[in-house]
């Protein structure tokens, strides 16, 4: 099935880092102004890592005047036959969605959200058998309800998870590397929220950033470098880590998944 609902991850869209990346929103992980030159370098490394895992990557130009435009995951939710275009949860990001809608209209039916619904794609995770939807400062109940209904029409069930105030998005503190397994950050998510998973790989709170990963069917998994405990736990769980530098993306609260939109 095309879309991110399987682990095949054959095609992805990414967007270049904008010249004004230093103005990107940064609330949680940032310790200094994000550096656009260093971020561009890390973004190239990211694209190389995806390509080394067999992903066909399409690189869109930056949207100047939109410092967060590289975080394409937040703009849309991809289903087999259609794409839901998000109403971004932060006003400064509203201008990013139309160009994605235009690009995706070549391949998918485009579905807009109702005006009061709010959602960032970073609050949505496909597990292989269902969709997790985070309720956060960026995704409201109307957004979650709209996506749940849209998924139900496609026989896909959803689970709502409250995203703690300590973090930006659901994807910031967890990822699902294979159906039944979740990598989750201690201190942000609770065991009772993850009871539907057979296996939880807990990431220590001080390494929370490393809970966001991109895994492939063959067991390879892209992880941010610099988080040794997490890397070892993931390796022990049977995955083959590919480590990449993400420090400048992290400065703007961006994680690995935020930088791509898998469309096939
Ligand atoms: C923002 O605050 O919107 C961006 N600076 C970071 C977005 C990261 N996206 C994601 O977690 N999916």
Tab-separated table of C-alpha atoms and ligand atoms in Angstrom:
chain	number	residue	atom	x	y	z
A	1	UNK	CA	0.000	0.000	0.000
A	2	UNK	CA	1.497	3.365	-0.908
A	3	UNK	CA	1.846	6.030	1.741
A	4	UNK	CA	3.515	5.768	5.108
A	5	UNK	CA	1.167	3.056	6.307
A	6	UNK	CA	3.693	0.369	5.431
A	7	UNK	CA	7.412	0.330	6.252
A	8	UNK	CA	8.557	0.297	2.650
A	9	UNK	CA	9.241	4.005	2.513
A	10	UNK	CA	10.064	4.113	-1.167
A	11	UNK	CA	9.494	7.799	-1.925
A	12	UNK	CA	9.826	10.923	0.165
A	13	UNK	CA	9.527	14.651	-0.277
A	14	UNK	CA	11.888	16.928	1.618
A	15	UNK	CA	12.293	20.703	1.488
A	16	UNK	CA	15.556	22.633	1.623
A	17	UNK	CA	16.512	24.659	4.695
A	18	UNK	CA	15.507	28.299	4.188
A	19	UNK	CA	17.930	31.211	4.354
A	20	UNK	CA	16.010	32.530	7.383
A	21	UNK	CA	16.218	29.241	9.283
A	22	UNK	CA	17.724	31.105	12.260
A	23	UNK	CA	14.211	32.526	12.820
A	24	UNK	CA	12.650	29.042	13.066
A	25	UNK	CA	10.441	28.400	16.099
A	26	UNK	CA	12.418	26.940	18.964
A	27	UNK	CA	10.847	26.232	22.339
A	28	UNK	CA	12.074	22.918	23.677
A	29	UNK	CA	15.528	21.809	22.549
A	30	UNK	CA	17.057	25.082	21.381
A	31	UNK	CA	20.057	26.415	23.263
A	32	UNK	CA	21.119	28.988	20.647
A	33	UNK	CA	19.887	30.481	17.388
A	34	UNK	CA	19.662	27.733	14.725
A	35	UNK	CA	22.508	28.012	12.196
A	36	UNK	CA	21.279	27.767	8.613
A	37	UNK	CA	24.692	26.925	7.106
A	38	UNK	CA	25.311	24.023	9.498
A	39	UNK	CA	21.677	22.916	9.177
A	40	UNK	CA	22.003	22.781	5.366
A	41	UNK	CA	25.014	20.530	5.759
A	42	UNK	CA	23.134	18.201	8.119
A	43	UNK	CA	20.136	18.251	5.812
A	44	UNK	CA	22.351	16.968	2.982
A	45	UNK	CA	23.536	14.186	5.296
A	46	UNK	CA	19.917	13.362	6.058
A	47	UNK	CA	19.009	13.087	2.381
A	48	UNK	CA	22.083	10.901	1.786
A	49	UNK	CA	21.012	8.599	4.634
A	50	UNK	CA	17.502	8.225	3.205
A	51	UNK	CA	18.924	7.501	-0.249
A	52	UNK	CA	21.352	4.943	1.190
A	53	UNK	CA	18.280	3.130	2.535
A	54	UNK	CA	16.764	3.038	-0.943
A	55	UNK	CA	14.386	6.007	-0.644
A	56	UNK	CA	13.745	8.022	-3.784
A	57	UNK	CA	13.986	11.580	-2.435
A	58	UNK	CA	12.484	14.618	-4.129
A	59	UNK	CA	13.953	17.890	-2.864
A	60	UNK	CA	11.681	20.939	-3.000
A	61	UNK	CA	13.058	24.475	-2.928
A	62	UNK	CA	12.910	26.367	0.350
A	63	UNK	CA	9.984	28.719	0.871
A	64	UNK	CA	11.762	31.932	1.731
A	65	UNK	CA	10.015	33.859	4.493
A	66	UNK	CA	9.008	30.544	6.056
A	67	UNK	CA	11.863	29.616	8.409
A	68	UNK	CA	10.265	26.293	9.422
A	69	UNK	CA	9.536	25.151	5.858
A	70	UNK	CA	11.994	22.233	5.988
A	71	UNK	CA	9.677	20.473	8.485
A	72	UNK	CA	7.415	19.058	5.784
A	73	UNK	CA	6.068	16.234	7.959
A	74	UNK	CA	3.826	18.800	9.631
A	75	UNK	CA	2.041	19.904	6.472
A	76	UNK	CA	0.085	16.816	5.443
A	77	UNK	CA	-1.067	13.297	6.331
A	78	UNK	CA	-0.669	10.805	3.511
A	79	UNK	CA	-3.227	8.039	2.952
A	80	UNK	CA	-3.300	5.510	0.136
A	81	UNK	CA	-5.719	7.466	-2.018
A	82	UNK	CA	-5.726	10.936	-0.519
A	83	UNK	CA	-3.770	13.477	1.443
A	84	UNK	CA	-5.151	15.532	4.306
A	85	UNK	CA	-3.619	19.004	4.238
A	86	UNK	CA	-3.089	20.208	7.798
A	87	UNK	CA	-4.190	23.491	9.338
A	88	UNK	CA	-0.913	24.182	11.151
A	89	UNK	CA	-1.109	24.675	14.884
A	90	UNK	CA	1.178	27.705	14.877
A	91	UNK	CA	0.114	30.765	12.880
A	92	UNK	CA	3.628	31.384	11.570
A	93	UNK	CA	3.508	28.074	9.674
A	94	UNK	CA	0.183	28.595	7.910
A	95	UNK	CA	1.882	29.716	4.689
A	96	UNK	CA	3.663	26.380	4.202
A	97	UNK	CA	0.741	24.181	3.260
A	98	UNK	CA	-0.502	25.478	-0.087
A	99	UNK	CA	2.631	24.638	-2.022
A	100	UNK	CA	2.617	21.098	-0.575
A	101	UNK	CA	-1.049	20.732	-1.544
A	102	UNK	CA	-0.211	21.860	-5.055
A	103	UNK	CA	2.704	19.412	-5.334
A	104	UNK	CA	0.714	16.473	-3.917
A	105	UNK	CA	-2.316	17.164	-6.075
A	106	UNK	CA	-0.377	15.465	-8.921
A	107	UNK	CA	-0.534	12.128	-7.077
A	108	UNK	CA	-3.403	12.264	-4.601
A	109	UNK	CA	-6.884	13.548	-3.971
A	110	UNK	CA	-6.499	16.597	-1.721
A	111	UNK	CA	-8.610	16.920	1.414
A	112	UNK	CA	-8.566	20.167	3.396
A	113	UNK	CA	-9.430	20.286	7.099
A	114	UNK	CA	-12.372	22.358	8.377
A	115	UNK	CA	-11.350	25.844	9.541
A	116	UNK	CA	-11.498	25.195	13.320
A	117	UNK	CA	-9.568	21.945	13.126
A	118	UNK	CA	-5.883	22.321	13.880
A	119	UNK	CA	-3.195	19.720	13.271
A	120	UNK	CA	0.537	19.354	12.699
A	121	UNK	CA	1.600	16.144	10.961
A	122	UNK	CA	4.158	15.705	13.737
A	123	UNK	CA	1.292	14.558	15.924
A	124	UNK	CA	0.437	11.629	13.673
A	125	UNK	CA	2.161	8.240	13.613
A	126	UNK	CA	1.249	5.178	11.547
A	127	UNK	CA	1.933	2.018	13.524
A	128	UNK	CA	1.271	-0.473	10.755
A	129	UNK	CA	-2.133	-1.418	12.129
A	130	UNK	CA	-3.526	1.939	13.253
A	131	UNK	CA	-2.780	5.639	13.569
A	132	UNK	CA	-1.717	7.371	16.774
A	133	UNK	CA	-2.891	10.969	17.045
A	134	UNK	CA	-1.375	13.300	19.611
A	135	UNK	CA	-3.359	16.097	21.209
A	136	UNK	CA	-0.876	18.898	21.699
A	137	UNK	CA	-0.470	22.657	21.533
A	138	UNK	CA	-0.499	22.161	17.731
A	139	UNK	CA	-3.273	19.583	17.311
A	140	UNK	CA	-6.717	20.197	18.811
A	141	UNK	CA	-9.659	17.869	19.427
A	142	UNK	CA	-11.365	18.960	16.185
A	143	UNK	CA	-8.269	18.149	14.206
A	144	UNK	CA	-7.986	14.732	15.858
A	145	UNK	CA	-11.688	14.041	15.336
A	146	UNK	CA	-11.519	15.011	11.683
A	147	UNK	CA	-8.531	12.750	11.026
A	148	UNK	CA	-10.087	9.854	12.985
A	149	UNK	CA	-13.205	10.020	10.840
A	150	UNK	CA	-11.193	10.258	7.655
A	151	UNK	CA	-9.166	7.207	8.713
A	152	UNK	CA	-12.293	5.266	9.795
A	153	UNK	CA	-13.761	5.749	6.307
A	154	UNK	CA	-10.683	3.829	5.152
A	155	UNK	CA	-11.049	1.129	7.833
A	156	UNK	CA	-8.063	2.457	9.750
A	157	UNK	CA	-8.478	2.804	13.511
A	158	UNK	CA	-6.927	5.541	15.616
A	159	UNK	CA	-5.706	5.998	19.166
A	160	UNK	CA	-5.575	9.422	20.777
A	161	UNK	CA	-2.607	10.195	23.035
A	162	UNK	CA	-2.264	13.319	25.164
A	163	UNK	CA	1.075	14.906	24.334
A	164	UNK	CA	2.650	16.262	27.530
A	165	UNK	CA	3.368	19.979	27.866
A	166	UNK	CA	7.053	19.054	28.077
A	167	UNK	CA	7.252	18.502	24.360
A	168	UNK	CA	6.192	19.779	20.942
A	169	UNK	CA	4.715	16.862	19.023
A	170	UNK	CA	3.902	13.196	19.534
A	171	UNK	CA	6.698	12.302	17.108
A	172	UNK	CA	9.153	14.325	19.195
A	173	UNK	CA	8.997	11.708	21.960
A	174	UNK	CA	8.254	8.434	20.214
A	175	UNK	CA	8.411	6.468	16.978
A	176	UNK	CA	7.195	3.085	15.804
A	177	UNK	CA	9.996	1.160	14.084
A	178	UNK	CA	7.862	-1.938	13.439
A	179	UNK	CA	4.263	-2.839	14.101
A	180	UNK	CA	3.890	-3.688	17.792
A	181	UNK	CA	7.071	-1.910	18.905
A	182	UNK	CA	7.356	1.688	20.073
A	183	UNK	CA	10.438	3.663	21.035
A	184	UNK	CA	9.347	6.138	23.715
A	185	UNK	CA	10.967	8.759	25.911
A	186	UNK	CA	10.783	8.287	29.671
A	187	UNK	CA	9.468	11.297	31.527
A	188	UNK	CA	7.311	12.317	28.557
A	189	UNK	CA	5.100	9.305	27.842
A	190	UNK	CA	3.662	6.890	30.428
A	191	UNK	CA	3.453	3.085	30.209
A	192	UNK	CA	-0.368	3.190	30.437
A	193	UNK	CA	-0.506	5.242	27.217
A	194	UNK	CA	1.406	2.530	25.349
A	195	UNK	CA	-0.411	-0.595	26.503
A	196	UNK	CA	-1.468	-1.486	22.973
A	197	UNK	CA	2.177	-2.167	22.051
A	198	UNK	CA	3.843	-5.578	22.574
A	199	UNK	CA	7.233	-3.988	23.117
A	200	UNK	CA	8.302	-0.583	24.413
A	201	UNK	CA	11.934	0.450	23.978
A	202	UNK	CA	12.322	3.167	26.597
A	203	UNK	CA	14.725	5.998	25.957
A	204	UNK	CA	16.114	7.692	29.078
A	205	UNK	CA	14.722	11.203	29.626
A	206	UNK	CA	18.117	12.813	29.043
A	207	UNK	CA	18.192	11.177	25.585
A	208	UNK	CA	14.530	11.945	24.757
A	209	UNK	CA	15.442	13.501	21.406
A	210	UNK	CA	16.638	10.095	20.169
A	211	UNK	CA	13.162	8.532	20.496
A	212	UNK	CA	12.340	9.886	17.044
A	213	UNK	CA	13.692	7.463	14.421
A	214	UNK	CA	13.046	6.370	10.842
A	215	UNK	CA	12.970	2.588	10.429
A	216	UNK	CA	12.839	0.384	7.356
A	217	UNK	CA	11.451	-3.085	6.776
A	218	UNK	CA	14.920	-4.636	6.588
A	219	UNK	CA	15.725	-3.508	10.149
A	220	UNK	CA	17.851	-0.491	9.284
A	221	UNK	CA	16.941	2.496	11.403
A	222	UNK	CA	18.118	6.089	11.141
A	223	UNK	CA	18.896	7.574	14.559
A	224	UNK	CA	20.339	10.891	15.636
A	225	UNK	CA	23.973	10.558	16.655
A	226	UNK	CA	25.065	11.372	20.203
A	227	UNK	CA	22.659	9.244	22.225
A	228	UNK	CA	24.639	6.115	23.166
A	229	UNK	CA	22.182	4.485	25.587
A	230	UNK	CA	19.337	4.689	23.103
A	231	UNK	CA	21.478	3.480	20.215
A	232	UNK	CA	22.555	0.433	22.223
A	233	UNK	CA	18.981	-0.388	23.308
A	234	UNK	CA	17.746	-0.147	19.735
A	235	UNK	CA	20.612	-2.305	18.502
A	236	UNK	CA	19.815	-4.908	21.166
A	237	UNK	CA	16.198	-4.956	19.976
A	238	UNK	CA	17.460	-6.254	16.635
A	239	UNK	CA	17.802	-3.112	14.519
A	240	UNK	CA	20.773	-1.875	12.533
A	241	UNK	CA	21.344	1.801	13.453
A	242	UNK	CA	22.477	4.371	10.911
A	243	UNK	CA	23.672	7.419	12.824
A	244	UNK	CA	23.457	10.942	11.468
A	245	UNK	CA	24.212	14.400	12.872
A	246	UNK	CA	21.062	16.351	13.752
A	247	UNK	CA	22.245	18.970	16.259
A	248	UNK	CA	21.312	22.013	14.127
A	249	UNK	CA	17.915	20.581	13.256
A	250	UNK	CA	17.345	19.897	16.955
A	251	UNK	CA	18.036	23.587	17.704
A	252	UNK	CA	14.739	24.365	15.960
A	253	UNK	CA	12.923	21.467	17.708
A	254	UNK	CA	13.016	19.385	14.533
A	255	UNK	CA	13.504	15.624	14.640
A	256	UNK	CA	14.344	13.105	11.912
A	257	UNK	CA	10.780	12.411	10.805
A	258	UNK	CA	9.895	16.126	10.655
A	259	UNK	CA	12.161	16.575	7.646
A	260	UNK	CA	10.305	14.278	5.277
A	261	UNK	CA	6.906	13.386	3.982
A	262	UNK	CA	6.755	9.777	2.802
A	263	UNK	CA	4.453	9.506	-0.179
A	264	UNK	CA	4.998	5.955	-1.298
B	1	LIG	C1	8.070	24.197	14.947
B	1	LIG	O1	8.114	24.570	16.108
B	1	LIG	O2	7.003	24.113	14.326
B	1	LIG	C2	9.369	23.821	14.238
B	1	LIG	N1	10.410	24.674	14.700
B	1	LIG	C3	9.729	22.389	14.478
B	1	LIG	C4	8.764	21.434	13.855
B	1	LIG	C5	9.170	20.026	14.078
B	1	LIG	N2	8.283	19.115	13.440
B	1	LIG	C6	7.905	17.948	13.950
B	1	LIG	O3	8.171	17.636	15.116
B	1	LIG	N3	7.135	17.179	13.199
